Short mmCIF file of C-alpha atoms in Angstrom, two decimals:
data_model
loop_
_atom_site.label_atom_id
_atom_site.label_comp_id
_atom_site.label_asym_id
_atom_site.label_seq_id
_atom_site.Cartn_x
_atom_site.Cartn_y
_atom_site.Cartn_z
CA MET R 118 7.75 1.58 28.10
CA ARG R 119 5.71 4.34 29.07
CA VAL R 120 6.18 6.21 25.59
CA ILE R 121 5.07 2.46 24.31
CA LYS R 122 1.82 2.53 26.13
CA GLY R 123 0.82 5.56 25.05
CA TYR R 124 0.96 4.34 21.71
CA PHE R 125 -1.03 1.74 21.83
CA ARG R 126 -3.65 3.66 24.11
CA ASP R 127 -4.02 6.10 21.78
CA GLN R 128 -3.53 4.24 18.61
CA LEU R 129 -6.25 1.47 20.12
CA GLN R 130 -9.34 4.11 20.58
CA LEU R 131 -12.40 3.50 18.72
CA GLN R 132 -12.28 7.05 16.69
CA MET R 133 -9.03 5.60 15.38
CA PHE R 134 -10.91 2.92 13.01
CA MET R 135 -12.31 6.43 11.71
CA LEU R 136 -10.77 8.30 7.87
CA GLU R 137 -10.71 11.49 10.37
CA HIS R 138 -7.64 13.91 11.34
CA GLU R 139 -7.01 17.40 12.50
CA ASP R 140 -4.24 18.29 9.88
CA VAL R 141 -5.40 18.23 6.59
CA SER R 142 -1.78 19.65 5.77
CA GLU R 143 -0.06 16.71 6.85
CA PHE R 144 -1.43 14.92 3.49
CA TYR R 145 0.34 17.11 1.08
CA LEU R 146 3.44 18.37 3.22
CA SER R 147 6.27 16.74 3.15
CA ALA R 148 7.97 15.41 6.40
CA PHE R 149 11.79 16.46 4.96
CA GLN R 150 10.66 20.20 3.88
CA ARG R 151 10.51 23.28 5.88
CA LYS R 152 8.28 25.47 4.03
CA ARG R 153 4.44 25.31 3.65
CA SER R 154 4.41 24.57 0.02
CA ALA R 155 2.82 21.89 -1.75
CA LEU R 156 4.98 21.72 -4.82
CA PRO R 157 7.92 19.09 -3.30
CA LEU R 158 5.53 16.91 -2.37
CA LEU R 159 3.44 16.96 -6.07
CA ILE R 160 6.65 16.57 -7.97
CA LEU R 161 7.61 13.71 -6.03
CA ARG R 162 3.98 12.34 -6.29
CA THR R 163 3.49 12.67 -9.69
CA ILE R 164 7.08 10.95 -10.71
CA ILE R 165 5.53 8.26 -8.22
CA CYS R 166 2.31 7.95 -10.14
CA PHE R 167 4.41 8.53 -13.67
CA GLY R 168 5.87 5.15 -12.27
CA CYS R 169 3.16 3.50 -11.47
CA ILE R 170 1.91 3.86 -14.65
CA ALA R 171 4.79 2.61 -16.29
CA ILE R 172 4.82 -0.53 -14.76
CA LEU R 173 0.83 -1.03 -14.91
CA ILE R 174 1.19 -0.64 -18.67
CA SER R 175 4.47 -2.39 -19.30
CA SER R 176 3.06 -5.62 -17.15
CA ALA R 177 -0.06 -5.52 -19.23
CA VAL R 178 1.86 -5.25 -22.29
CA LEU R 179 4.59 -7.87 -21.73
CA SER R 180 2.47 -10.31 -20.31
CA ILE R 181 0.69 -10.65 -23.84
CA ASN R 182 3.41 -13.04 -25.21
CA PHE R 183 3.70 -14.28 -21.79
CA MET R 184 0.23 -15.73 -21.02
CA PRO R 185 -3.16 -14.53 -22.81
CA LEU R 186 -4.61 -11.44 -21.37
CA PRO R 187 -7.54 -12.56 -19.99
CA TYR R 188 -5.28 -14.27 -17.30
CA TRP R 189 -3.62 -11.18 -16.01
CA PRO R 190 -6.54 -9.87 -13.78
CA ILE R 191 -6.13 -13.05 -11.83
CA PHE R 192 -3.05 -12.57 -9.83
CA LEU R 193 -3.08 -10.38 -6.64
CA THR R 194 0.65 -9.15 -7.74
CA HIS R 195 -1.46 -7.00 -10.45
CA TRP R 196 -4.09 -5.97 -8.59
CA GLY R 197 -1.35 -4.43 -6.30
CA LEU R 198 -0.77 -2.69 -9.54
CA VAL R 199 -3.71 -1.21 -9.90
CA LEU R 200 -3.90 -0.46 -6.30
CA ASN R 201 -0.40 1.26 -6.06
CA THR R 202 -1.64 3.44 -9.31
CA ILE R 203 -5.26 4.54 -7.79
CA ALA R 204 -3.05 5.42 -4.49
CA ALA R 205 -0.65 7.85 -6.48
CA ALA R 206 -2.94 9.07 -8.44
CA PHE R 207 -4.98 10.39 -5.26
CA GLY R 208 -1.80 11.65 -3.90
CA VAL R 209 -1.69 13.74 -7.05
CA LEU R 210 -4.94 15.56 -6.48
CA VAL R 211 -4.67 16.40 -3.43
CA SER R 212 -1.35 17.93 -3.60
CA SER R 213 -2.35 19.55 -6.65
CA LYS R 214 -5.38 20.98 -4.97
CA ALA R 215 -3.88 22.27 -2.45
CA TYR R 216 -0.61 23.84 -4.51
CA PHE R 217 -3.02 25.31 -6.89
CA GLN R 218 -5.61 26.62 -4.23
CA GLY R 219 -3.07 27.39 -1.32
CA SER R 220 -4.82 25.07 1.06
CA ILE R 221 -7.30 22.18 1.36
CA ASP R 222 -10.14 23.42 3.61
CA SER R 223 -11.17 20.94 5.98
CA LEU R 224 -13.65 22.97 8.46
CA TYR R 225 -16.05 20.14 7.74
CA GLY R 226 -13.26 17.40 8.17
CA LEU R 227 -11.31 15.87 5.62
CA PRO R 228 -12.57 16.57 1.93
CA CYS R 229 -13.52 12.65 0.24
CA TYR R 230 -10.68 12.78 -1.74
CA VAL R 231 -7.86 13.26 0.87
CA LYS R 232 -9.74 10.43 2.66
CA MET R 233 -9.95 8.46 0.00
CA TYR R 234 -6.13 8.74 -0.70
CA TRP R 235 -5.45 8.19 2.74
CA ALA R 236 -7.30 4.99 2.38
CA MET R 237 -5.47 3.91 -0.92
CA THR R 238 -2.26 4.54 0.75
CA ASN R 239 -2.85 1.95 4.29
CA ILE R 240 -4.24 -0.71 1.64
CA SER R 241 -1.20 -0.44 -1.39
CA THR R 242 1.72 0.05 1.23
CA THR R 243 0.76 -3.19 2.94
CA ILE R 244 -0.20 -4.88 -0.01
CA ALA R 245 2.66 -3.95 -2.08
CA PHE R 246 4.86 -5.57 1.16
CA PHE R 247 2.77 -8.02 1.14
CA ILE R 248 2.99 -9.29 -2.14
CA THR R 249 7.26 -8.60 -2.01
CA VAL R 250 7.36 -10.88 0.94
CA PHE R 251 5.21 -13.47 -0.14
CA TYR R 252 6.46 -13.46 -3.43
CA TRP R 253 9.92 -13.80 -2.57
CA SER R 254 9.75 -15.86 0.26
CA PHE R 255 7.33 -18.91 -1.38
CA LEU R 256 6.99 -18.07 -4.94
CA SER R 257 10.17 -17.18 -6.88
CA MET R 258 11.65 -20.74 -6.14
CA ASP R 259 9.10 -22.85 -7.65
CA VAL R 260 10.93 -23.75 -11.22
CA ASP R 261 7.63 -24.85 -12.26
CA GLU R 262 6.03 -21.40 -12.21
CA GLU R 263 6.73 -18.56 -13.88
CA TYR R 264 4.88 -14.69 -12.81
CA ALA R 265 6.62 -12.57 -15.04
CA ALA R 266 7.23 -12.22 -19.07
CA ASN R 267 11.17 -11.38 -17.89
CA ARG R 268 13.70 -11.10 -14.95
CA THR R 269 13.64 -7.42 -15.27
CA LEU R 270 9.73 -7.17 -15.30
CA ASP R 271 9.92 -9.75 -12.20
CA ILE R 272 11.99 -7.45 -9.94
CA PHE R 273 9.61 -4.11 -10.99
CA ILE R 274 6.27 -5.92 -10.14
CA HIS R 275 7.32 -7.72 -6.90
CA ALA R 276 9.98 -4.80 -5.48
CA VAL R 277 9.68 -1.72 -6.93
CA ASN R 278 6.28 -1.25 -6.19
CA ALA R 279 7.16 -1.60 -2.71
CA ILE R 280 9.60 0.50 -2.71
CA LEU R 281 7.55 3.54 -4.40
CA MET R 282 4.80 2.81 -2.02
CA PHE R 283 7.13 3.26 0.76
CA VAL R 284 8.45 6.66 -0.70
CA LEU R 285 4.81 7.20 -1.15
CA LEU R 286 4.29 6.72 2.51
CA THR R 287 7.55 7.92 4.30
CA SER R 288 7.63 10.98 2.30
CA ALA R 289 4.41 12.83 3.34
CA ARG R 290 3.57 13.54 6.97
CA GLN R 291 0.54 11.79 7.07
CA PRO R 292 -0.46 9.37 9.86
CA MET R 293 -0.67 5.29 9.53
CA ARG R 294 -3.01 3.85 12.39
CA LEU R 295 -2.75 0.58 13.49
CA LEU R 296 -6.78 0.13 13.76
CA HIS R 297 -6.79 1.07 9.44
CA VAL R 298 -5.06 -2.78 9.29
CA TYR R 299 -8.84 -3.52 8.16
CA GLN R 300 -8.09 -1.89 5.48
CA PRO R 301 -5.79 -3.98 3.68
CA ILE R 302 -7.38 -7.05 4.89
CA SER R 303 -10.54 -6.19 3.33
CA VAL R 304 -8.60 -6.00 -0.18
CA ALA R 305 -7.12 -9.47 1.02
CA VAL R 306 -11.05 -11.60 1.64
CA ILE R 307 -12.45 -10.09 -1.33
CA TYR R 308 -9.28 -11.76 -3.28
CA LEU R 309 -9.61 -14.78 -1.14
CA ILE R 310 -13.38 -15.25 -2.16
CA PHE R 311 -12.29 -14.41 -5.67
CA SER R 312 -9.83 -17.41 -5.58
CA VAL R 313 -12.62 -19.09 -4.26
CA ILE R 314 -14.92 -18.64 -7.28
CA TYR R 315 -12.17 -18.77 -9.64
CA TYR R 316 -11.61 -22.22 -8.07
CA TYR R 317 -14.96 -23.61 -7.91
CA ALA R 318 -15.38 -21.95 -11.87
CA GLY R 319 -13.07 -23.77 -13.54
CA GLY R 320 -10.84 -21.44 -13.69
CA THR R 321 -7.10 -22.50 -14.81
CA ASN R 322 -3.79 -21.76 -14.49
CA PRO R 323 -2.13 -20.28 -17.59
CA GLY R 324 1.50 -22.03 -17.05
CA THR R 325 0.22 -25.58 -16.07
CA ASP R 326 -3.60 -25.64 -16.33
CA GLY R 327 -3.71 -26.41 -12.77
CA THR R 328 -6.81 -25.64 -10.88
CA TYR R 329 -5.32 -22.48 -9.04
CA ILE R 330 -3.75 -18.87 -9.33
CA TYR R 331 -1.49 -19.90 -7.00
CA PRO R 332 0.10 -23.07 -5.43
CA PRO R 333 -0.30 -22.61 -1.90
CA LEU R 334 -3.65 -21.32 -2.57
CA ASP R 335 -4.86 -24.44 -4.03
CA TRP R 336 -8.58 -25.28 -3.29
CA SER R 337 -8.17 -28.64 -4.57
CA LEU R 338 -5.92 -29.28 -1.08
CA PRO R 339 -8.51 -27.49 0.98
CA GLY R 340 -5.86 -28.04 4.16
CA LEU R 341 -3.12 -25.92 2.33
CA ALA R 342 -5.06 -23.18 1.50
CA MET R 343 -6.28 -22.32 4.55
CA ILE R 344 -3.09 -22.54 6.18
CA THR R 345 -1.83 -20.41 3.56
CA VAL R 346 -4.38 -17.76 4.19
CA ALA R 347 -4.42 -17.89 8.11
CA LEU R 348 -0.09 -17.19 7.70
CA SER R 349 -1.07 -14.65 5.13
CA LEU R 350 -3.40 -12.91 7.30
CA VAL R 351 -0.53 -13.08 9.86
CA LEU R 352 1.73 -11.42 7.80
CA LEU R 353 -0.99 -8.74 7.09
CA ILE R 354 -1.32 -7.32 10.38
CA ILE R 355 2.46 -7.66 11.30
CA LEU R 356 3.57 -5.83 7.74
CA HIS R 357 1.03 -2.93 9.08
CA ALA R 358 2.80 -3.01 11.85
CA ILE R 359 5.81 -2.35 10.81
CA SER R 360 4.36 0.66 7.95
CA ALA R 361 3.22 2.26 11.17
CA CYS R 362 6.72 1.91 12.88
CA LEU R 363 8.17 3.14 9.86
CA VAL R 364 5.93 6.24 9.92
CA ILE R 365 7.33 6.47 13.74
CA ILE R 366 10.74 6.38 12.60
CA ARG R 367 10.14 9.37 10.13
CA ASP R 368 8.19 11.41 12.43
CA LYS R 369 11.46 11.19 14.73
CA LEU R 370 13.84 11.71 11.84
CA SER R 371 12.06 14.56 10.71
CA ARG R 372 12.19 15.81 14.05
CA TYR R 373 16.24 15.37 14.47
CA LEU R 374 16.61 16.81 10.88
CA PHE R 375 14.28 20.01 11.37
CA ARG R 376 14.13 20.74 14.90
CA ASP R 377 12.88 24.47 14.38
CA ASN R 378 10.14 22.95 11.87
CA GLU R 379 6.73 24.72 13.56
CA TYR R 380 4.50 23.52 11.21
CA THR R 381 5.15 19.84 11.62
CA VAL R 382 2.48 17.90 14.08
CA TYR R 383 4.18 14.54 15.21
CA ARG R 384 2.60 11.53 16.73
#
């Protein structure tokens, strides 16, 4: 109980809103390595980045035969694929800088590209988990709606996306702070505003021509839509907290496996 209280006391401090951290090496060194080399994480992040790019391109190309291409950007799933790719690309950038320069100078705080990677990882991880949970819990059972060109793509954009972000998060040593939950929520709010504008602008669903993007977010039924928004907000907070717990488990596992790793700093 004392440990839990100490964790929340540390996490709920005002400065935890900020994207600042003392040890920049935690953003390019793996939690599961002994040496101070940025190469292992660079290789892994490059693989993840190519995976994200492949899924993104496949989704856009295969969707041409499934729906008119202008409809592709209206779905949160596809927003998530773009966010995943950006996060992975910044991960490669951070690791590349560290590998080719030998280290990253953080004398005056974290460089902007490290902060961008951190924020994008916070956002894309929680959003990817949300998309996966929401889709398989509420949308996949609707026989009247289809959200992918085929079953294989369906799995990749609604399940593999979350796995890639899970690996991206848990392979490094970077922290995930509870108060950074505002970052994925901000994306959700932007999408919410977009869905309202889309509805009042006369937007339609490509499969049914209904005036909604997702059936639970149908603004012609404002009561249902607001319930969906409220439940989604709660789910986002829970999933962000779960992501923070995964980081704690990662650190404890790393400590157990590499007890003599003098370079690891755990929170």
